[in-house]
Amino acid sequence: MNKSNNILIIGGGIIGLSIAIELKLLGAKVTVINRDFQPIATNAAAGMLAPQAEAIPPGKMLDLCLKSRTLYPEWVQKIESISGLETGYWSCGILTPVYTLKDRQNYALPNLNYQWLNQVAIHQYQSGLSPEVIGGWFYSQDAQVDSPYLYKSIIAAAKELKIDIIQGSVKEIICKKGKIQTLKTSIGELEAEHYVLATGAWSQELLPIPVFPTKGQMLSLKIPSDVSTENLPLQQVLFGNQTYIVPRKDGRIIIGATCENIGFVDGNTAAGVQQLLGNAIRLYPGLRDYEILEFWWGFRPNTPDEMPILGESNYDNLTLATGHYRNGILLAPVTGMLIADLIWNNQSDPLLTAFNYSRFMEVGSKV
């Protein structure tokens, strides 16, 4: 495309802003339109960078996740240098304790660090685990980032780069002759020469894309006042059976998350909170005495195969970047770079092929 063209990104979550920053750094004129939603997936994320701990099977999805994890240290350094704000990136590793040998799922992937710890070793490595834990895998290359810190940093970076971020909701996409003509929004009509759809769980409101919300409830605890943040009881993420426990360097403990396919139903529930606390305390019993800080929820953009929809659409001037489900934070760097390269340099990475929308399309349908 002509490098003088302007680009309008629909959606100001972590994915939309990551793409905007990469395009701006390439020289594009970029505008982001964002409706100020609290329950976006970014807010529902614990920030785990965990392709190994989540046991993603070998294939294109794992390849994409591993590539993004590799990009993360340099990417957050770039974001922090532009914004002047920390992202909370911590290469702490992730421990996956199990209660039975049937839970001992792992993919023996070459060139990746992982280690099985037996019952004696895992309790020596991490004190305070439940006596039910009989072992676990340790993935030293998995990591975490503090999602709220990252989001604040990436917004500040976008503003520092003079990316125009406007508040408003897109009501309708007007198409004609295979192209997007204009957007009808709450603040009037908007036009650009190229568009990116990065609206996460709300994508189907604008186009017939198979993206649906999966609600996630979460909560946070605080370590006891007599415990120093210099000597945290947890030094890595615990990714257990139906729970994860994510320690932050400031003493917060993030616990998540439910997976509820109930549509856009707001709020925390007694059952959801009970599930979170019950599973977390079973894994790490000492949490029962920790102070509760807050509860929240968000909506992850899920797809039928739980993989994102990335790349070209049936419209010449519309690129798709949605459906990241539980991996939006992890996939932000690689999505931003691959989509920016596709739009600006017309370079389509072979990785994108597996994530094209056409895998869901019936003959004659159009998105």
Tab-separated table of C-alpha atoms in Angstrom:
chain	number	residue	atom	x	y	z
A	1	MET	CA	0.000	0.000	0.000
A	2	ASN	CA	1.028	3.607	-0.499
A	3	LYS	CA	2.903	4.748	2.598
A	4	SER	CA	1.051	8.082	2.700
A	5	ASN	CA	-2.224	6.308	3.407
A	6	ASN	CA	-3.927	6.583	6.773
A	7	ILE	CA	-5.072	3.626	8.849
A	8	LEU	CA	-7.978	3.406	11.272
A	9	ILE	CA	-7.906	0.711	13.946
A	10	ILE	CA	-11.239	-0.278	15.477
A	11	GLY	CA	-10.511	-1.302	19.054
A	12	GLY	CA	-8.154	0.123	21.645
A	13	GLY	CA	-7.283	-2.974	23.666
A	14	ILE	CA	-3.816	-4.467	23.871
A	15	ILE	CA	-4.029	-5.919	20.340
A	16	GLY	CA	-5.291	-2.758	18.626
A	17	LEU	CA	-2.723	-0.552	20.341
A	18	SER	CA	0.136	-2.974	19.658
A	19	ILE	CA	-0.679	-2.861	15.953
A	20	ALA	CA	-1.028	0.924	16.054
A	21	ILE	CA	2.415	1.377	17.606
A	22	GLU	CA	4.133	-0.908	15.118
A	23	LEU	CA	2.451	0.844	12.178
A	24	LYS	CA	3.349	4.269	13.534
A	25	LEU	CA	6.984	3.243	13.940
A	26	LEU	CA	6.948	2.180	10.285
A	27	GLY	CA	5.735	5.647	9.291
A	28	ALA	CA	1.974	5.273	9.023
A	29	LYS	CA	-0.643	7.804	10.056
A	30	VAL	CA	-2.736	5.876	12.584
A	31	THR	CA	-6.017	6.557	14.370
A	32	VAL	CA	-7.549	4.274	16.998
A	33	ILE	CA	-11.220	4.434	17.903
A	34	ASN	CA	-12.007	2.879	21.251
A	35	ARG	CA	-15.096	2.558	23.379
A	36	ASP	CA	-14.052	2.776	26.991
A	37	PHE	CA	-14.972	-0.712	28.160
A	38	GLN	CA	-13.783	-1.872	31.570
A	39	PRO	CA	-14.474	-5.555	30.843
A	40	ILE	CA	-12.107	-5.838	27.855
A	41	ALA	CA	-9.984	-8.975	27.738
A	42	THR	CA	-6.876	-7.006	28.724
A	43	ASN	CA	-8.440	-6.381	32.126
A	44	ALA	CA	-9.389	-10.046	32.505
A	45	ALA	CA	-5.829	-11.224	31.926
A	46	ALA	CA	-3.373	-12.315	34.595
A	47	GLY	CA	-0.536	-11.597	32.183
A	48	MET	CA	0.930	-15.091	32.005
A	49	LEU	CA	3.247	-15.722	29.076
A	50	ALA	CA	2.756	-19.458	29.253
A	51	PRO	CA	2.734	-21.422	25.995
A	52	GLN	CA	4.475	-24.345	27.701
A	53	ALA	CA	2.613	-24.266	31.019
A	54	GLU	CA	-0.706	-24.178	29.157
A	55	ALA	CA	0.413	-27.278	27.231
A	56	ILE	CA	-0.500	-25.826	23.845
A	57	PRO	CA	-0.137	-28.761	21.414
A	58	PRO	CA	2.581	-28.648	18.740
A	59	GLY	CA	1.387	-26.800	15.668
A	60	LYS	CA	0.962	-23.309	14.260
A	61	MET	CA	-0.683	-21.962	17.430
A	62	LEU	CA	2.251	-23.041	19.562
A	63	ASP	CA	4.673	-21.684	16.951
A	64	LEU	CA	2.939	-18.295	17.084
A	65	CYS	CA	2.944	-18.246	20.896
A	66	LEU	CA	6.601	-19.262	21.184
A	67	LYS	CA	7.610	-16.628	18.648
A	68	SER	CA	5.773	-13.964	20.635
A	69	ARG	CA	7.294	-15.114	23.919
A	70	THR	CA	10.734	-14.794	22.341
A	71	LEU	CA	9.906	-11.251	21.199
A	72	TYR	CA	8.639	-10.166	24.619
A	73	PRO	CA	11.801	-8.933	26.418
A	74	GLU	CA	12.862	-6.644	23.573
A	75	TRP	CA	9.271	-5.561	22.895
A	76	VAL	CA	8.529	-4.468	26.468
A	77	GLN	CA	11.866	-2.672	26.583
A	78	LYS	CA	10.769	-0.746	23.489
A	79	ILE	CA	7.369	0.099	24.975
A	80	GLU	CA	8.936	1.188	28.272
A	81	SER	CA	11.552	3.344	26.549
A	82	ILE	CA	8.856	5.182	24.579
A	83	SER	CA	6.372	5.537	27.435
A	84	GLY	CA	8.682	5.936	30.413
A	85	LEU	CA	6.418	3.517	32.344
A	86	GLU	CA	7.154	-0.002	33.551
A	87	THR	CA	5.229	-2.967	32.170
A	88	GLY	CA	5.840	-5.371	35.044
A	89	TYR	CA	7.600	-7.934	32.855
A	90	TRP	CA	9.102	-10.704	35.013
A	91	SER	CA	10.903	-13.754	33.607
A	92	CYS	CA	9.970	-15.740	36.705
A	93	GLY	CA	9.219	-19.095	35.121
A	94	ILE	CA	6.030	-21.090	35.692
A	95	LEU	CA	5.540	-24.153	37.885
A	96	THR	CA	2.705	-26.578	37.064
A	97	PRO	CA	2.002	-28.732	40.145
A	98	VAL	CA	-0.158	-31.839	39.674
A	99	TYR	CA	-2.200	-33.995	42.036
A	100	THR	CA	-2.060	-37.242	40.030
A	101	LEU	CA	0.214	-38.738	37.408
A	102	LYS	CA	-2.709	-38.539	34.941
A	103	ASP	CA	-2.313	-34.747	35.148
A	104	ARG	CA	1.335	-35.000	34.051
A	105	GLN	CA	0.742	-33.558	30.587
A	106	ASN	CA	3.748	-32.185	28.759
A	107	TYR	CA	4.978	-31.968	25.190
A	108	ALA	CA	8.643	-32.905	24.908
A	109	LEU	CA	9.582	-30.118	22.547
A	110	PRO	CA	13.209	-29.789	21.401
A	111	ASN	CA	15.224	-26.668	22.214
A	112	LEU	CA	12.904	-25.662	25.070
A	113	ASN	CA	13.763	-25.739	28.752
A	114	TYR	CA	11.523	-27.753	31.053
A	115	GLN	CA	12.074	-30.006	34.024
A	116	TRP	CA	10.001	-32.598	35.868
A	117	LEU	CA	10.160	-32.255	39.656
A	118	ASN	CA	9.115	-35.278	41.694
A	119	GLN	CA	7.208	-34.998	44.967
A	120	VAL	CA	10.269	-34.398	47.120
A	121	ALA	CA	11.864	-31.985	44.660
A	122	ILE	CA	8.797	-29.821	44.048
A	123	HIS	CA	8.132	-29.294	47.757
A	124	GLN	CA	11.779	-28.400	48.289
A	125	TYR	CA	11.661	-26.031	45.321
A	126	GLN	CA	8.410	-24.319	46.393
A	127	SER	CA	7.446	-24.521	50.037
A	128	GLY	CA	3.814	-24.174	51.075
A	129	LEU	CA	2.300	-26.322	48.329
A	130	SER	CA	-0.548	-28.655	49.226
A	131	PRO	CA	0.515	-32.107	50.469
A	132	GLU	CA	-1.703	-33.418	47.646
A	133	VAL	CA	0.876	-32.234	45.080
A	134	ILE	CA	2.879	-35.241	43.837
A	135	GLY	CA	5.125	-33.426	41.384
A	136	GLY	CA	5.105	-30.892	38.580
A	137	TRP	CA	6.798	-29.362	35.573
A	138	PHE	CA	8.914	-26.223	35.761
A	139	TYR	CA	9.085	-24.088	32.618
A	140	SER	CA	11.887	-21.587	33.074
A	141	GLN	CA	11.239	-19.726	29.809
A	142	ASP	CA	7.596	-18.955	30.554
A	143	ALA	CA	7.101	-15.578	32.196
A	144	GLN	CA	4.559	-12.927	33.165
A	145	VAL	CA	3.730	-9.276	32.653
A	146	ASP	CA	1.521	-7.084	34.847
A	147	SER	CA	-1.474	-6.528	32.537
A	148	PRO	CA	-2.701	-3.182	33.989
A	149	TYR	CA	0.868	-1.836	34.023
A	150	LEU	CA	1.401	-3.009	30.437
A	151	TYR	CA	-1.839	-1.416	29.266
A	152	LYS	CA	-1.002	1.929	30.899
A	153	SER	CA	2.468	1.799	29.401
A	154	ILE	CA	1.242	0.982	25.907
A	155	ILE	CA	-1.398	3.751	26.017
A	156	ALA	CA	1.297	6.211	27.129
A	157	ALA	CA	3.579	4.993	24.320
A	158	ALA	CA	0.819	5.483	21.745
A	159	LYS	CA	0.192	9.034	22.977
A	160	GLU	CA	3.924	9.768	23.002
A	161	LEU	CA	4.064	8.653	19.362
A	162	LYS	CA	1.171	11.021	18.562
A	163	ILE	CA	-1.215	8.220	17.638
A	164	ASP	CA	-4.692	9.712	17.609
A	165	ILE	CA	-6.880	7.803	20.104
A	166	ILE	CA	-10.519	8.832	19.991
A	167	GLN	CA	-13.345	7.680	22.254
A	168	GLY	CA	-16.439	6.424	20.501
A	169	SER	CA	-18.254	3.291	19.420
A	170	VAL	CA	-18.581	2.018	15.866
A	171	LYS	CA	-22.232	1.401	15.046
A	172	GLU	CA	-21.936	0.087	11.500
A	173	ILE	CA	-19.352	-0.688	8.844
A	174	ILE	CA	-20.473	0.563	5.418
A	175	CYS	CA	-19.130	-1.561	2.552
A	176	LYS	CA	-19.321	-1.155	-1.196
A	177	LYS	CA	-17.739	-3.063	-4.067
A	178	GLY	CA	-15.498	-5.178	-1.859
A	179	LYS	CA	-14.156	-2.286	0.199
A	180	ILE	CA	-14.954	-0.515	3.449
A	181	GLN	CA	-16.317	2.919	2.550
A	182	THR	CA	-16.878	4.476	5.971
A	183	LEU	CA	-17.659	3.787	9.610
A	184	LYS	CA	-20.819	5.054	11.236
A	185	THR	CA	-19.865	5.879	14.826
A	186	SER	CA	-21.277	7.563	17.914
A	187	ILE	CA	-19.192	10.615	17.024
A	188	GLY	CA	-20.067	10.772	13.332
A	189	GLU	CA	-18.758	9.114	10.194
A	190	LEU	CA	-15.062	8.223	9.984
A	191	GLU	CA	-13.083	7.329	6.890
A	192	ALA	CA	-9.618	5.929	6.238
A	193	GLU	CA	-7.854	4.159	3.430
A	194	HIS	CA	-7.261	1.013	5.437
A	195	TYR	CA	-9.045	-0.446	8.474
A	196	VAL	CA	-8.134	-2.973	11.154
A	197	LEU	CA	-10.798	-4.813	13.148
A	198	ALA	CA	-9.425	-5.456	16.651
A	199	THR	CA	-12.598	-5.351	18.714
A	200	GLY	CA	-12.058	-8.596	20.596
A	201	ALA	CA	-15.152	-10.218	22.083
A	202	TRP	CA	-17.410	-7.599	20.435
A	203	SER	CA	-16.251	-8.307	16.852
A	204	GLN	CA	-19.485	-10.024	15.824
A	205	GLU	CA	-21.415	-6.824	16.491
A	206	LEU	CA	-19.794	-5.403	13.348
A	207	LEU	CA	-19.078	-8.385	11.086
A	208	PRO	CA	-20.279	-12.017	10.948
A	209	ILE	CA	-17.086	-13.386	12.458
A	210	PRO	CA	-17.218	-16.481	14.730
A	211	VAL	CA	-15.925	-14.681	17.820
A	212	PHE	CA	-17.862	-14.990	21.067
A	213	PRO	CA	-17.260	-13.864	24.657
A	214	THR	CA	-15.957	-16.203	27.329
A	215	LYS	CA	-16.327	-14.508	30.683
A	216	GLY	CA	-13.475	-14.701	33.168
A	217	GLN	CA	-13.826	-13.789	36.833
A	218	MET	CA	-10.677	-13.007	38.810
A	219	LEU	CA	-9.600	-11.735	42.195
A	220	SER	CA	-6.491	-10.524	43.964
A	221	LEU	CA	-5.058	-11.097	47.425
A	222	LYS	CA	-2.344	-9.328	49.390
A	223	ILE	CA	0.539	-10.997	51.181
A	224	PRO	CA	0.516	-10.536	54.986
A	225	SER	CA	1.889	-7.230	56.256
A	226	ASP	CA	4.727	-8.977	58.108
A	227	VAL	CA	6.044	-10.525	54.873
A	228	SER	CA	8.555	-8.421	52.963
A	229	THR	CA	8.216	-7.968	49.220
A	230	GLU	CA	11.980	-8.608	49.153
A	231	ASN	CA	11.280	-12.166	50.293
A	232	LEU	CA	8.067	-13.165	48.540
A	233	PRO	CA	6.665	-16.584	49.450
A	234	LEU	CA	5.998	-17.222	45.749
A	235	GLN	CA	8.753	-16.500	43.233
A	236	GLN	CA	7.043	-17.912	40.144
A	237	VAL	CA	3.570	-18.489	38.785
A	238	LEU	CA	1.704	-21.606	39.907
A	239	PHE	CA	-0.373	-23.042	37.065
A	240	GLY	CA	-2.460	-25.749	38.689
A	241	ASN	CA	-5.586	-27.796	38.152
A	242	GLN	CA	-8.334	-25.336	37.129
A	243	THR	CA	-6.478	-22.442	38.738
A	244	TYR	CA	-3.492	-20.193	38.401
A	245	ILE	CA	-1.798	-18.121	41.076
A	246	VAL	CA	0.287	-15.209	39.827
A	247	PRO	CA	2.521	-13.374	42.317
A	248	ARG	CA	3.427	-9.754	41.645
A	249	LYS	CA	6.610	-8.141	42.896
A	250	ASP	CA	4.587	-5.615	44.925
A	251	GLY	CA	2.981	-8.349	47.041
A	252	ARG	CA	-0.298	-8.806	45.173
A	253	ILE	CA	-1.428	-12.317	44.299
A	254	ILE	CA	-3.655	-12.668	41.214
A	255	ILE	CA	-5.991	-15.673	41.119
A	256	GLY	CA	-7.919	-16.749	38.060
A	257	ALA	CA	-9.898	-17.467	36.190
A	258	THR	CA	-13.308	-18.840	35.449
A	259	CYS	CA	-14.282	-19.763	31.877
A	260	GLU	CA	-17.987	-19.073	31.378
A	261	ASN	CA	-19.730	-19.157	28.008
A	262	ILE	CA	-22.739	-17.129	29.149
A	263	GLY	CA	-22.555	-14.135	26.830
A	264	PHE	CA	-22.023	-10.593	28.043
A	265	VAL	CA	-23.215	-11.062	31.622
A	266	ASP	CA	-21.487	-8.570	33.899
A	267	GLY	CA	-20.373	-9.012	37.470
A	268	ASN	CA	-18.687	-11.344	39.902
A	269	THR	CA	-20.750	-14.159	41.350
A	270	ALA	CA	-20.611	-16.053	44.628
A	271	ALA	CA	-20.116	-19.313	42.743
A	272	GLY	CA	-17.314	-17.854	40.634
A	273	VAL	CA	-15.461	-16.432	43.620
A	274	GLN	CA	-15.934	-19.676	45.572
A	275	GLN	CA	-14.489	-21.631	42.653
A	276	LEU	CA	-11.472	-19.350	42.403
A	277	LEU	CA	-10.678	-19.388	46.113
A	278	GLY	CA	-11.395	-23.088	46.561
A	279	ASN	CA	-9.072	-24.185	43.765
A	280	ALA	CA	-6.312	-21.744	44.746
A	281	ILE	CA	-6.378	-22.615	48.459
A	282	ARG	CA	-6.339	-26.323	47.633
A	283	LEU	CA	-3.106	-25.781	45.678
A	284	TYR	CA	-1.454	-23.308	48.054
A	285	PRO	CA	-3.211	-23.537	51.444
A	286	GLY	CA	-1.512	-20.514	52.993
A	287	LEU	CA	-3.662	-18.252	50.827
A	288	ARG	CA	-6.600	-18.824	53.185
A	289	ASP	CA	-5.117	-16.197	55.536
A	290	TYR	CA	-4.359	-13.574	52.875
A	291	GLU	CA	-6.392	-10.361	52.643
A	292	ILE	CA	-8.741	-10.006	49.665
A	293	LEU	CA	-8.020	-6.851	47.665
A	294	GLU	CA	-10.536	-6.842	44.795
A	295	PHE	CA	-12.675	-8.812	42.366
A	296	TRP	CA	-13.179	-8.154	38.655
A	297	TRP	CA	-14.186	-9.786	35.394
A	298	GLY	CA	-13.709	-9.455	31.663
A	299	PHE	CA	-14.666	-11.060	28.359
A	300	ARG	CA	-12.121	-13.026	26.354
A	301	PRO	CA	-12.656	-13.180	22.571
A	302	ASN	CA	-13.049	-16.888	21.896
A	303	THR	CA	-13.361	-18.738	18.571
A	304	PRO	CA	-14.549	-22.278	17.734
A	305	ASP	CA	-10.963	-23.583	17.578
A	306	GLU	CA	-9.644	-21.218	20.294
A	307	MET	CA	-7.190	-19.648	17.836
A	308	PRO	CA	-7.089	-16.022	16.694
A	309	ILE	CA	-8.329	-14.668	13.395
A	310	LEU	CA	-5.463	-12.769	11.771
A	311	GLY	CA	-4.756	-11.244	8.401
A	312	GLU	CA	-6.675	-10.451	5.257
A	313	SER	CA	-10.451	-10.345	4.938
A	314	ASN	CA	-12.755	-10.422	1.921
A	315	TYR	CA	-12.557	-6.627	1.852
A	316	ASP	CA	-9.510	-5.180	0.119
A	317	ASN	CA	-8.916	-2.552	2.798
A	318	LEU	CA	-9.799	-4.458	5.978
A	319	THR	CA	-7.408	-6.523	8.065
A	320	LEU	CA	-8.581	-8.750	10.926
A	321	ALA	CA	-6.883	-9.119	14.317
A	322	THR	CA	-9.272	-10.653	16.809
A	323	GLY	CA	-10.235	-13.863	18.626
A	324	HIS	CA	-7.081	-14.204	20.753
A	325	TYR	CA	-9.048	-15.872	23.581
A	326	ARG	CA	-6.713	-16.447	26.569
A	327	ASN	CA	-3.542	-15.431	24.748
A	328	GLY	CA	-4.063	-11.775	23.876
A	329	ILE	CA	-1.368	-10.514	26.238
A	330	LEU	CA	1.099	-13.178	25.132
A	331	LEU	CA	0.406	-12.615	21.427
A	332	ALA	CA	0.471	-8.815	21.458
A	333	PRO	CA	4.068	-8.433	20.193
A	334	VAL	CA	3.834	-10.943	17.363
A	335	THR	CA	0.359	-9.777	16.316
A	336	GLY	CA	1.454	-6.156	16.206
A	337	MET	CA	4.525	-6.903	14.133
A	338	LEU	CA	2.968	-9.397	11.701
A	339	ILE	CA	-0.138	-7.303	11.052
A	340	ALA	CA	1.857	-4.087	10.645
A	341	ASP	CA	4.189	-5.808	8.174
A	342	LEU	CA	1.217	-7.211	6.253
A	343	ILE	CA	-0.495	-3.825	5.954
A	344	TRP	CA	2.488	-1.558	5.445
A	345	ASN	CA	4.915	-3.739	3.505
A	346	ASN	CA	2.437	-6.205	1.993
A	347	GLN	CA	4.493	-8.993	3.536
A	348	SER	CA	2.468	-11.958	4.774
A	349	ASP	CA	4.366	-14.175	7.194
A	350	PRO	CA	3.697	-17.901	6.512
A	351	LEU	CA	2.501	-18.181	10.120
A	352	LEU	CA	-0.569	-16.095	9.285
A	353	THR	CA	-1.966	-18.704	6.902
A	354	ALA	CA	-3.254	-20.932	9.709
A	355	PHE	CA	-5.161	-18.043	11.279
A	356	ASN	CA	-6.998	-16.718	8.246
A	357	TYR	CA	-10.758	-16.183	8.718
A	358	SER	CA	-11.489	-18.440	5.728
A	359	ARG	CA	-11.098	-21.545	7.882
A	360	PHE	CA	-14.562	-20.779	9.300
A	361	MET	CA	-16.265	-19.558	6.145
A	362	GLU	CA	-18.888	-21.469	4.199
A	363	VAL	CA	-19.004	-21.158	0.437
A	364	GLY	CA	-20.660	-17.894	-0.522
A	365	SER	CA	-20.294	-16.222	2.884
A	366	LYS	CA	-18.464	-12.973	3.263
A	367	VAL	CA	-16.782	-11.121	6.105
